[in-house]
Short mmCIF file of C-alpha atoms in Angstrom, two decimals:
data_model
loop_
_atom_site.label_atom_id
_atom_site.label_comp_id
_atom_site.label_asym_id
_atom_site.label_seq_id
_atom_site.Cartn_x
_atom_site.Cartn_y
_atom_site.Cartn_z
CA MET A 1 44.98 -16.99 13.30
CA ALA A 2 44.34 -19.13 10.13
CA GLY A 3 42.23 -17.40 7.48
CA ALA A 4 42.54 -13.86 9.19
CA THR A 5 42.79 -10.65 7.38
CA GLN A 6 42.89 -6.91 8.38
CA TRP A 7 40.99 -4.07 7.24
CA LEU A 8 41.36 -0.39 8.34
CA VAL A 9 37.90 0.87 9.22
CA ALA A 10 37.35 4.33 10.42
CA GLY A 11 40.89 4.53 11.51
CA VAL A 12 40.62 1.17 13.40
CA LEU A 13 42.58 -1.83 12.50
CA ILE A 14 39.91 -4.82 12.44
CA THR A 15 40.91 -8.29 12.31
CA LEU A 16 38.44 -10.40 10.35
CA VAL A 17 38.56 -14.18 10.43
CA SER A 18 37.15 -15.75 7.32
CA SER A 19 34.77 -18.67 7.82
CA ALA A 20 36.68 -21.92 7.04
CA SER A 21 33.38 -23.80 6.63
CA ALA A 22 31.85 -21.73 3.65
CA ARG A 23 33.08 -20.18 0.52
CA ASP A 24 33.35 -16.53 1.23
CA THR A 25 32.85 -14.87 -2.19
CA TYR A 26 29.49 -14.63 -3.87
CA GLU A 27 27.76 -13.45 -6.82
CA SER A 28 24.55 -11.36 -6.78
CA ASP A 29 22.67 -10.07 -9.66
CA LYS A 30 24.54 -6.76 -9.57
CA LEU A 31 27.72 -7.38 -8.06
CA ALA A 32 30.54 -9.90 -6.37
CA TYR A 33 30.73 -9.54 -2.57
CA ARG A 34 32.62 -11.24 0.13
CA VAL A 35 31.46 -12.46 3.52
CA ASP A 36 34.00 -12.16 6.60
CA THR A 37 33.36 -13.55 9.96
CA VAL A 38 34.38 -10.82 12.35
CA ALA A 39 33.48 -12.66 15.52
CA GLU A 40 31.97 -16.13 16.62
CA GLY A 41 31.14 -18.04 19.66
CA LEU A 42 28.05 -15.84 20.45
CA GLU A 43 24.89 -17.61 22.09
CA HIS A 44 21.96 -16.77 19.84
CA PRO A 45 22.96 -13.19 19.10
CA TRP A 46 19.81 -10.89 18.41
CA SER A 47 20.94 -7.33 17.88
CA LEU A 48 23.90 -5.16 16.95
CA ALA A 49 24.61 -1.52 17.73
CA PHE A 50 27.56 0.53 16.59
CA LEU A 51 29.01 2.92 18.96
CA PRO A 52 30.72 6.23 17.88
CA ASP A 53 34.12 5.02 18.98
CA ASP A 54 34.22 2.31 16.36
CA THR A 55 33.25 -0.40 18.75
CA ALA A 56 29.94 -2.43 18.90
CA LEU A 57 27.57 -3.86 21.24
CA VAL A 58 25.94 -7.31 20.65
CA THR A 59 23.07 -8.66 22.68
CA GLU A 60 22.88 -12.55 23.16
CA ARG A 61 19.33 -13.88 23.81
CA GLU A 62 20.65 -15.77 26.66
CA GLY A 63 21.06 -12.69 28.77
CA ARG A 64 24.39 -11.07 27.82
CA LEU A 65 25.56 -7.74 26.35
CA ARG A 66 28.95 -7.99 24.72
CA ARG A 67 31.21 -5.63 23.33
CA LEU A 68 33.41 -5.76 19.98
CA VAL A 69 36.52 -3.86 20.08
CA GLU A 70 38.88 -3.62 17.30
CA GLY A 71 37.25 -6.90 15.86
CA ARG A 72 37.63 -8.79 18.91
CA LEU A 73 34.82 -10.00 21.06
CA LEU A 74 35.52 -9.10 24.77
CA PRO A 75 35.26 -12.06 26.91
CA GLU A 76 33.52 -10.15 29.90
CA PRO A 77 30.05 -9.18 29.08
CA VAL A 78 28.70 -5.69 30.03
CA THR A 79 27.67 -5.74 33.74
CA GLY A 80 24.41 -4.10 35.30
CA LEU A 81 21.87 -5.62 32.84
CA PRO A 82 18.15 -5.41 34.25
CA GLU A 83 16.58 -8.57 35.61
CA LEU A 84 15.29 -10.71 32.72
CA VAL A 85 14.09 -14.16 31.98
CA VAL A 86 15.38 -16.56 29.10
CA SER A 87 12.30 -18.58 28.01
CA GLY A 88 11.17 -19.80 24.66
CA GLN A 89 11.70 -16.87 22.16
CA GLY A 90 12.26 -14.52 25.09
CA GLY A 91 15.53 -13.26 26.56
CA LEU A 92 17.57 -10.26 25.79
CA LEU A 93 16.38 -8.86 22.67
CA ASP A 94 17.25 -5.50 20.95
CA VAL A 95 19.69 -2.78 21.81
CA ARG A 96 19.35 0.78 20.50
CA LEU A 97 21.56 3.91 21.10
CA HIS A 98 19.90 7.18 21.92
CA PRO A 99 20.34 9.63 18.85
CA ASP A 100 22.72 11.82 21.04
CA PHE A 101 24.56 8.64 22.60
CA GLN A 102 27.92 10.37 21.86
CA ASN A 103 26.90 13.05 24.46
CA ASN A 104 24.58 11.26 26.98
CA ARG A 105 25.71 7.39 26.69
CA LEU A 106 22.09 6.47 26.93
CA LEU A 107 21.02 3.14 25.30
CA PHE A 108 17.79 1.13 25.45
CA LEU A 109 17.31 -2.78 25.84
CA SER A 110 14.22 -4.63 25.25
CA TYR A 111 14.01 -8.03 27.03
CA ALA A 112 11.53 -10.71 28.49
CA HIS A 113 10.69 -10.23 32.10
CA ARG A 114 8.76 -12.76 34.41
CA THR A 115 6.71 -12.20 37.56
CA ARG A 116 4.12 -14.47 39.26
CA GLN A 117 1.56 -13.07 36.68
CA GLY A 118 3.64 -14.37 33.76
CA MET A 119 6.22 -13.01 31.34
CA THR A 120 6.02 -9.83 29.04
CA THR A 121 8.18 -7.54 26.88
CA ARG A 122 9.95 -4.65 28.76
CA VAL A 123 12.22 -1.87 27.79
CA ALA A 124 14.99 -0.44 30.04
CA ARG A 125 16.96 2.87 29.54
CA ALA A 126 20.58 2.80 30.81
CA ARG A 127 23.83 4.68 30.64
CA LEU A 128 26.80 2.87 29.50
CA ALA A 129 30.05 3.44 31.49
CA GLY A 130 33.12 1.46 30.28
CA ASN A 131 31.96 -2.08 30.43
CA ALA A 132 28.93 -1.45 32.96
CA LEU A 133 25.34 -0.08 32.80
CA GLU A 134 24.38 2.57 35.26
CA ASN A 135 21.10 4.16 36.20
CA VAL A 136 19.09 1.38 34.79
CA GLU A 137 15.42 2.25 34.76
CA VAL A 138 12.38 0.34 33.26
CA ILE A 139 10.49 2.71 31.05
CA PHE A 140 8.10 0.41 29.35
CA GLU A 141 6.19 -2.85 30.26
CA ALA A 142 3.48 -4.43 28.01
CA LEU A 143 0.47 -5.44 29.96
CA PRO A 144 -1.16 -7.82 30.71
CA ARG A 145 1.42 -10.65 30.97
CA SER A 146 0.92 -14.24 29.91
CA ASN A 147 2.64 -17.68 30.46
CA ASN A 148 3.66 -18.74 27.06
CA GLY A 149 7.12 -18.07 25.69
CA ARG A 150 6.19 -16.82 22.21
CA HIS A 151 6.03 -13.60 20.17
CA PHE A 152 7.80 -11.02 22.45
CA ALA A 153 8.89 -9.05 19.39
CA GLY A 154 11.16 -6.35 20.91
CA ARG A 155 12.55 -4.53 17.95
CA MET A 156 12.87 -0.83 18.46
CA GLU A 157 13.72 2.32 16.52
CA PHE A 158 13.96 6.06 16.97
CA ASP A 159 12.30 8.66 14.76
CA HIS A 160 13.60 12.34 13.87
CA ASN A 161 11.97 13.53 16.92
CA GLY A 162 13.73 11.21 19.43
CA ASN A 163 10.55 9.12 20.15
CA LEU A 164 11.01 5.47 20.56
CA TYR A 165 8.92 2.77 18.83
CA ILE A 166 8.65 -0.43 20.54
CA ALA A 167 7.17 -3.63 18.86
CA VAL A 168 5.16 -5.96 21.11
CA GLY A 169 3.95 -9.33 19.62
CA ASP A 170 0.53 -10.87 20.17
CA ARG A 171 2.27 -13.32 22.78
CA GLY A 172 0.97 -16.32 20.73
CA GLU A 173 -2.74 -15.27 21.35
CA MET A 174 -3.87 -13.90 18.23
CA ASP A 175 -7.06 -12.03 19.32
CA ARG A 176 -4.96 -9.71 21.66
CA ALA A 177 -3.68 -7.90 18.56
CA GLN A 178 -7.04 -6.28 17.92
CA ASP A 179 -7.62 -5.48 21.66
CA THR A 180 -6.58 -1.86 22.04
CA GLY A 181 -6.65 -1.97 25.72
CA ASP A 182 -4.05 -4.81 25.73
CA ASP A 183 -0.59 -3.86 24.94
CA ALA A 184 -0.07 -6.97 22.95
CA GLY A 185 0.04 -7.10 19.13
CA GLY A 186 1.08 -3.41 18.21
CA VAL A 187 3.83 -0.84 18.10
CA HIS A 188 4.01 1.64 21.08
CA ARG A 189 5.56 5.17 20.84
CA ILE A 190 7.05 6.59 23.85
CA THR A 191 9.42 9.43 25.08
CA ILE A 192 12.64 8.29 26.49
CA ASN A 193 11.03 8.65 30.10
CA GLY A 194 8.46 6.24 29.02
CA ALA A 195 5.38 8.58 28.59
CA PRO A 196 3.19 8.49 25.59
CA ALA A 197 4.93 10.45 22.79
CA PRO A 198 3.24 13.72 21.75
CA GLY A 199 0.91 13.23 19.17
CA ASN A 200 0.26 9.68 19.51
CA PRO A 201 -3.11 8.82 17.74
CA PHE A 202 -5.04 7.34 20.66
CA VAL A 203 -4.24 9.86 23.42
CA GLY A 204 -7.43 10.72 25.28
CA LYS A 205 -9.51 8.02 23.33
CA ALA A 206 -11.47 5.53 25.40
CA GLY A 207 -10.63 1.97 25.03
CA PHE A 208 -7.05 2.68 23.72
CA ASN A 209 -3.77 2.62 25.68
CA GLU A 210 -2.20 6.01 25.01
CA THR A 211 1.25 4.49 24.06
CA PHE A 212 -0.20 2.69 20.99
CA TYR A 213 1.03 4.00 17.64
CA THR A 214 -0.27 0.98 15.54
CA TYR A 215 -2.15 -2.29 16.32
CA GLY A 216 -3.03 -5.41 14.53
CA ASN A 217 0.62 -6.55 14.47
CA ARG A 218 1.52 -10.15 14.86
CA ASN A 219 5.19 -10.27 15.69
CA ILE A 220 7.42 -7.59 14.47
CA GLN A 221 11.12 -8.57 14.43
CA GLY A 222 12.35 -6.06 11.93
CA MET A 223 12.33 -2.08 12.17
CA THR A 224 14.29 0.59 10.51
CA ARG A 225 13.89 4.27 9.52
CA HIS A 226 13.63 5.10 5.98
CA PRO A 227 16.85 7.12 4.98
CA SER A 228 14.99 9.83 3.14
CA THR A 229 11.29 10.09 4.34
CA GLY A 230 12.17 9.20 7.96
CA GLU A 231 9.17 6.88 8.25
CA ILE A 232 9.57 3.82 10.18
CA TRP A 233 9.42 0.62 8.27
CA SER A 234 8.84 -2.73 9.95
CA HIS A 235 8.28 -6.46 8.91
CA GLU A 236 6.41 -9.07 11.11
CA HIS A 237 6.08 -12.81 11.04
CA GLY A 238 2.95 -14.37 9.60
CA PRO A 239 1.87 -17.90 10.72
CA ARG A 240 2.32 -20.32 7.73
CA GLY A 241 2.79 -17.54 5.20
CA GLY A 242 1.87 -13.96 5.33
CA ASP A 243 5.06 -12.49 6.39
CA GLU A 244 4.55 -8.65 5.82
CA ILE A 245 6.43 -5.49 5.26
CA ASN A 246 4.51 -2.35 6.41
CA ILE A 247 5.17 1.42 7.00
CA LEU A 248 3.94 2.30 10.47
CA ARG A 249 1.65 4.97 10.21
CA ALA A 250 -0.17 6.67 13.17
CA GLY A 251 -3.35 4.88 14.26
CA ASN A 252 -3.29 2.27 11.46
CA ASN A 253 -4.65 -1.29 12.01
CA TYR A 254 -2.47 -3.92 10.29
CA GLY A 255 -5.11 -6.47 10.43
CA TRP A 256 -3.92 -9.40 12.33
CA PRO A 257 -5.70 -11.94 12.66
CA LEU A 258 -8.89 -10.39 10.70
CA VAL A 259 -6.88 -10.44 7.42
CA THR A 260 -3.88 -12.57 6.47
CA TYR A 261 -1.91 -14.30 3.66
CA GLY A 262 -1.10 -17.06 5.89
CA SER A 263 -2.82 -20.09 7.55
CA ASP A 264 -2.67 -21.67 10.92
CA TYR A 265 0.29 -24.09 11.61
CA SER A 266 -2.22 -26.73 11.78
CA GLY A 267 -3.17 -26.06 8.14
CA LEU A 268 -6.58 -24.77 9.05
CA PRO A 269 -7.42 -21.29 7.76
CA ILE A 270 -7.32 -18.29 10.14
CA SER A 271 -9.18 -15.96 7.99
CA SER A 272 -10.75 -16.03 4.51
CA ARG A 273 -9.83 -12.36 3.92
CA THR A 274 -6.48 -10.95 2.63
CA THR A 275 -7.81 -7.15 2.49
CA MET A 276 -10.56 -5.46 4.48
CA GLU A 277 -11.84 -1.85 4.51
CA GLY A 278 -10.20 0.03 7.43
CA ILE A 279 -7.09 -2.36 7.45
CA SER A 280 -3.69 -1.34 6.02
CA ASP A 281 -2.42 -3.71 3.42
CA PRO A 282 1.22 -4.79 3.39
CA LEU A 283 3.68 -3.35 0.92
CA HIS A 284 5.02 -6.61 0.32
CA TYR A 285 4.32 -10.18 1.65
CA TRP A 286 5.99 -13.81 1.54
CA ASP A 287 3.94 -16.97 1.17
CA PRO A 288 5.29 -19.28 2.17
CA SER A 289 7.06 -17.72 5.30
CA ILE A 290 10.69 -16.89 5.25
CA ALA A 291 10.34 -15.96 9.00
CA PRO A 292 11.92 -12.37 8.71
CA SER A 293 14.06 -10.82 11.34
CA GLY A 294 16.30 -7.81 11.01
CA MET A 295 16.11 -5.04 8.42
CA ALA A 296 18.16 -2.18 7.10
CA PHE A 297 18.25 0.04 4.10
CA TYR A 298 21.57 0.11 2.39
CA THR A 299 23.01 3.76 2.38
CA GLY A 300 26.74 3.18 2.02
CA ASN A 301 29.17 3.81 -0.60
CA LEU A 302 30.86 0.21 -0.81
CA PHE A 303 28.01 -1.12 -3.00
CA PRO A 304 26.63 1.77 -5.12
CA GLN A 305 24.48 -0.84 -7.01
CA TRP A 306 22.48 -1.50 -3.83
CA GLN A 307 22.05 2.10 -2.88
CA GLY A 308 18.36 2.52 -1.43
CA ASP A 309 17.79 -1.35 -1.35
CA LEU A 310 16.10 -2.88 1.65
CA PHE A 311 17.61 -6.03 3.25
CA VAL A 312 15.73 -8.64 5.37
CA GLY A 313 17.23 -11.56 7.09
CA ALA A 314 15.25 -14.82 7.02
CA LEU A 315 15.33 -17.36 9.92
CA LYS A 316 13.35 -20.24 8.38
CA LEU A 317 14.69 -20.02 4.77
CA ARG A 318 18.08 -19.11 5.88
CA LYS A 319 19.09 -16.26 3.66
CA LEU A 320 19.40 -12.57 3.08
CA VAL A 321 16.72 -10.98 0.94
CA ARG A 322 17.45 -7.88 -1.07
CA LEU A 323 14.51 -5.93 -2.11
CA SER A 324 15.03 -3.01 -4.76
CA LEU A 325 12.16 -0.32 -4.36
CA ASP A 326 10.44 2.15 -6.43
CA GLY A 327 9.01 4.41 -3.66
CA GLU A 328 6.97 2.08 -1.54
CA LEU A 329 6.89 -0.70 -4.32
CA ALA A 330 9.20 -3.73 -4.38
CA ILE A 331 10.20 -4.08 -7.97
CA GLU A 332 12.93 -6.70 -7.52
CA GLU A 333 13.71 -9.56 -5.03
CA GLU A 334 16.89 -11.32 -4.89
CA ASP A 335 17.81 -14.00 -2.49
CA LEU A 336 21.51 -13.94 -1.11
CA LEU A 337 23.58 -16.09 1.11
CA THR A 338 21.57 -19.07 0.77
CA GLU A 339 24.67 -21.35 0.44
CA LEU A 340 25.66 -20.09 3.95
CA ASN A 341 22.78 -22.17 5.50
CA GLU A 342 22.48 -19.62 8.43
CA ARG A 343 19.60 -18.23 10.14
CA ILE A 344 19.91 -14.41 9.68
CA ARG A 345 18.74 -12.70 12.88
CA ASP A 346 19.85 -9.21 12.52
CA VAL A 347 20.82 -6.85 9.43
CA ARG A 348 22.55 -3.56 10.25
CA MET A 349 24.10 -0.78 8.00
CA GLY A 350 27.73 -0.31 9.37
CA PRO A 351 29.25 2.99 9.59
CA ASP A 352 32.15 1.64 7.36
CA GLY A 353 29.57 1.16 4.51
CA ALA A 354 29.34 -2.60 4.94
CA LEU A 355 26.36 -4.53 5.62
CA TRP A 356 26.58 -6.34 9.09
CA LEU A 357 24.57 -9.54 9.98
CA LEU A 358 24.14 -11.61 13.12
CA THR A 359 23.46 -15.49 12.71
CA ASP A 360 21.03 -17.04 15.17
CA ALA A 361 22.73 -20.20 16.48
CA ARG A 362 24.49 -21.45 19.52
CA ASN A 363 27.66 -20.59 17.94
CA GLY A 364 26.48 -17.44 16.50
CA LYS A 365 28.56 -15.11 14.43
CA VAL A 366 29.05 -11.50 13.45
CA LEU A 367 29.29 -11.32 9.58
CA ARG A 368 30.38 -8.38 7.38
CA LEU A 369 29.51 -8.02 3.63
CA VAL A 370 32.24 -6.17 1.57
CA PRO A 371 32.97 -5.99 -2.17
CA ALA A 372 34.89 -8.92 -3.54
CA ASP A 373 37.59 -6.80 -5.18
#
């Protein structure tokens, strides 16, 4: 195969196919790095998860779950997926492994689902057996449903206690994000059986769905756990401007649409306020919007200069953003991979110490960032 190189990663020989259409060596402010194309031909890949046997799972928004084995994308998708709908921004979205996946083989999928009442975000739990899902069970469904195809969100993350955080977008109906009896526009924290997680902030409170952990969130498409504090960090799309990075804290209202740094797509203002008493201010925001998707802290050894930095993919502005942090303060921002001109959908910290990316395209790719040396 032209342009192929090989790497030994965790004892597995992985064939990496260098992109023929783009220069594969780049300079950042701190180091030189190379971008290798691990796989291509994916239809709008959305999420990536690494299995303990050095293979990986990739979701395609078009409704397929694919396996990467020894650097090769298996042609046959995983069977047994739950019923889902591909419409607008919806389809098969995130995949998350249970923290004890090596022993229980459980994984979790978020996806769009349709009935006569409309569409919504669902989460299913399943057991991976070979190339098939078994014991598939729906454990979360955001209600009420609506008929538009926007803002499903769908990012998920586990905390140190094994509770699952699920982002649900406002579904393109902004006022729903402040309605605490409506599952849209917030983050829900549940057990792996779908019950409200112990200690949820609104358990027993009138007018609140008990699975809510935060609300006032527009459309979260990035979520990751801080490697030191264990807190869950997220980012969300603003409208025309006002993309935010937040730390998810119990009971917080993140303000959408009461406060925002963005304006409506029509150009008209949404709110005259960027801050308000009782509303959590963002740690960092972008104006104009970069359309963030995917997020990961760098914790590997391949790039010691990037240790502790936060990486965010961008769809609209087609780049990878590196944020250097001092605690909760972003002190440096650098744009990477602008030359690729690719919509970055997901960003993952790989077990091999590399940064792994997914590109959102009809011919989507799995990319791997490694040192240039």
